[in-house]
Amino acid sequence: MVAKRRSLETKVGVEVDAGLVAEARRLGIDVERAANTALRRRVEKRRASFAWEQENQAGIDAFNRYIEEYGTVGEEFRRQR
C-alpha cells in the first residue's frame, strides 16, 4: 500500500491581468511558481518589517515622546495655516 502524500498547497482565487498571464506563458514562465515566489518574498519582507518594529518599539516610543515634549527642529519657523 502506497501512502498518499498530503499536499501543503492551498488553492486560492486571484484575478490576474489576462494579457500578462498570456505573455508569461508565451515566454515559458511558470505562473504558479512565479506567484509563489513573489508571495514568499512579500511575506518575508513584511515579517522582517514587523520584527524590526517590535525590536525597536521602545526607541520609537521614546522618540515620539521627545517630539511631543520638545517639538521638531525648526518648528517655530514653519508657517501657520
PDB file of C-alpha atoms in Angstrom, residues 1-80:
ATOM      1  CA  MET A   1       0.000   0.000   0.000  1.00  0.00           C
ATOM      2  CA  VAL A   2       1.387   3.393  -1.014  1.00  0.00           C
ATOM      3  CA  ALA A   3       0.847   6.198   1.482  1.00  0.00           C
ATOM      4  CA  LYS A   4      -0.824   9.238  -0.005  1.00  0.00           C
ATOM      5  CA  ARG A   5       1.242  12.382   0.376  1.00  0.00           C
ATOM      6  CA  ARG A   6      -0.713  15.292   1.847  1.00  0.00           C
ATOM      7  CA  SER A   7      -0.433  18.450  -0.173  1.00  0.00           C
ATOM      8  CA  LEU A   8       0.782  21.545   1.642  1.00  0.00           C
ATOM      9  CA  GLU A   9      -0.662  23.739  -1.067  1.00  0.00           C
ATOM     10  CA  THR A  10      -3.917  25.660  -0.986  1.00  0.00           C
ATOM     11  CA  LYS A  11      -5.858  26.771  -3.990  1.00  0.00           C
ATOM     12  CA  VAL A  12      -6.764  30.448  -3.974  1.00  0.00           C
ATOM     13  CA  GLY A  13      -8.754  32.505  -6.416  1.00  0.00           C
ATOM     14  CA  VAL A  14      -6.999  35.620  -7.657  1.00  0.00           C
ATOM     15  CA  GLU A  15      -7.637  37.875 -10.591  1.00  0.00           C
ATOM     16  CA  VAL A  16      -4.610  38.497 -12.771  1.00  0.00           C
ATOM     17  CA  ASP A  17      -4.336  40.552 -15.938  1.00  0.00           C
ATOM     18  CA  ALA A  18      -5.153  38.092 -18.738  1.00  0.00           C
ATOM     19  CA  GLY A  19      -2.663  39.681 -21.127  1.00  0.00           C
ATOM     20  CA  LEU A  20       0.091  39.414 -18.565  1.00  0.00           C
ATOM     21  CA  VAL A  21      -0.650  35.735 -17.943  1.00  0.00           C
ATOM     22  CA  ALA A  22      -0.740  35.024 -21.674  1.00  0.00           C
ATOM     23  CA  GLU A  23       2.600  36.745 -22.213  1.00  0.00           C
ATOM     24  CA  ALA A  24       4.142  34.955 -19.236  1.00  0.00           C
ATOM     25  CA  ARG A  25       3.026  31.602 -20.625  1.00  0.00           C
ATOM     26  CA  ARG A  26       4.278  32.545 -24.079  1.00  0.00           C
ATOM     27  CA  LEU A  27       7.668  33.314 -22.537  1.00  0.00           C
ATOM     28  CA  GLY A  28       7.708  29.999 -20.704  1.00  0.00           C
ATOM     29  CA  ILE A  29       7.207  31.442 -17.242  1.00  0.00           C
ATOM     30  CA  ASP A  30       5.630  29.082 -14.724  1.00  0.00           C
ATOM     31  CA  VAL A  31       2.885  31.405 -13.452  1.00  0.00           C
ATOM     32  CA  GLU A  32       2.180  29.350 -10.326  1.00  0.00           C
ATOM     33  CA  ARG A  33       5.848  29.238  -9.362  1.00  0.00           C
ATOM     34  CA  ALA A  34       6.258  32.962 -10.055  1.00  0.00           C
ATOM     35  CA  ALA A  35       3.235  33.762  -7.879  1.00  0.00           C
ATOM     36  CA  ASN A  36       4.541  31.548  -5.056  1.00  0.00           C
ATOM     37  CA  THR A  37       7.994  33.142  -5.255  1.00  0.00           C
ATOM     38  CA  ALA A  38       6.592  36.680  -5.258  1.00  0.00           C
ATOM     39  CA  LEU A  39       4.256  35.937  -2.354  1.00  0.00           C
ATOM     40  CA  ARG A  40       7.041  34.269  -0.365  1.00  0.00           C
ATOM     41  CA  ARG A  41       9.300  37.322  -0.847  1.00  0.00           C
ATOM     42  CA  ARG A  42       6.488  39.690   0.151  1.00  0.00           C
ATOM     43  CA  VAL A  43       5.735  37.677   3.292  1.00  0.00           C
ATOM     44  CA  GLU A  44       9.429  37.556   4.254  1.00  0.00           C
ATOM     45  CA  LYS A  45       9.748  41.315   3.742  1.00  0.00           C
ATOM     46  CA  ARG A  46       6.641  42.037   5.845  1.00  0.00           C
ATOM     47  CA  ARG A  47       7.802  39.607   8.553  1.00  0.00           C
ATOM     48  CA  ALA A  48      11.172  41.391   8.701  1.00  0.00           C
ATOM     49  CA  SER A  49       9.439  44.758   8.881  1.00  0.00           C
ATOM     50  CA  PHE A  50       7.269  43.619  11.790  1.00  0.00           C
ATOM     51  CA  ALA A  51      10.302  42.135  13.554  1.00  0.00           C
ATOM     52  CA  TRP A  52      12.238  45.405  13.138  1.00  0.00           C
ATOM     53  CA  GLU A  53       9.318  47.397  14.520  1.00  0.00           C
ATOM     54  CA  GLN A  54       8.993  45.112  17.558  1.00  0.00           C
ATOM     55  CA  GLU A  55      12.741  45.205  18.223  1.00  0.00           C
ATOM     56  CA  ASN A  56      12.797  48.997  18.013  1.00  0.00           C
ATOM     57  CA  GLN A  57       9.428  49.863  19.588  1.00  0.00           C
ATOM     58  CA  ALA A  58      10.981  51.264  22.778  1.00  0.00           C
ATOM     59  CA  GLY A  59      13.165  53.646  20.757  1.00  0.00           C
ATOM     60  CA  ILE A  60      10.256  54.681  18.534  1.00  0.00           C
ATOM     61  CA  ASP A  61       8.111  55.417  21.601  1.00  0.00           C
ATOM     62  CA  ALA A  62      10.927  57.415  23.232  1.00  0.00           C
ATOM     63  CA  PHE A  63      11.431  59.454  20.055  1.00  0.00           C
ATOM     64  CA  ASN A  64       7.696  60.178  19.805  1.00  0.00           C
ATOM     65  CA  ARG A  65       7.598  61.295  23.454  1.00  0.00           C
ATOM     66  CA  TYR A  66      10.582  63.597  22.808  1.00  0.00           C
ATOM     67  CA  ILE A  67       8.852  65.169  19.796  1.00  0.00           C
ATOM     68  CA  GLU A  68       5.645  65.634  21.813  1.00  0.00           C
ATOM     69  CA  GLU A  69       7.567  67.354  24.594  1.00  0.00           C
ATOM     70  CA  TYR A  70      10.113  69.427  22.647  1.00  0.00           C
ATOM     71  CA  GLY A  71       8.728  69.590  19.104  1.00  0.00           C
ATOM     72  CA  THR A  72      10.791  69.270  15.964  1.00  0.00           C
ATOM     73  CA  VAL A  73      13.800  71.261  14.795  1.00  0.00           C
ATOM     74  CA  GLY A  74      12.717  74.481  13.102  1.00  0.00           C
ATOM     75  CA  GLU A  75       9.089  74.067  14.117  1.00  0.00           C
ATOM     76  CA  GLU A  76       8.893  77.711  15.163  1.00  0.00           C
ATOM     77  CA  PHE A  77       9.790  78.794  11.613  1.00  0.00           C
ATOM     78  CA  ARG A  78       7.001  76.908   9.865  1.00  0.00           C
ATOM     79  CA  ARG A  79       4.106  78.925   8.570  1.00  0.00           C
ATOM     80  CA  GLN A  80       0.842  78.594  10.378  1.00  0.00           C
TER      81      GLN A  80
END
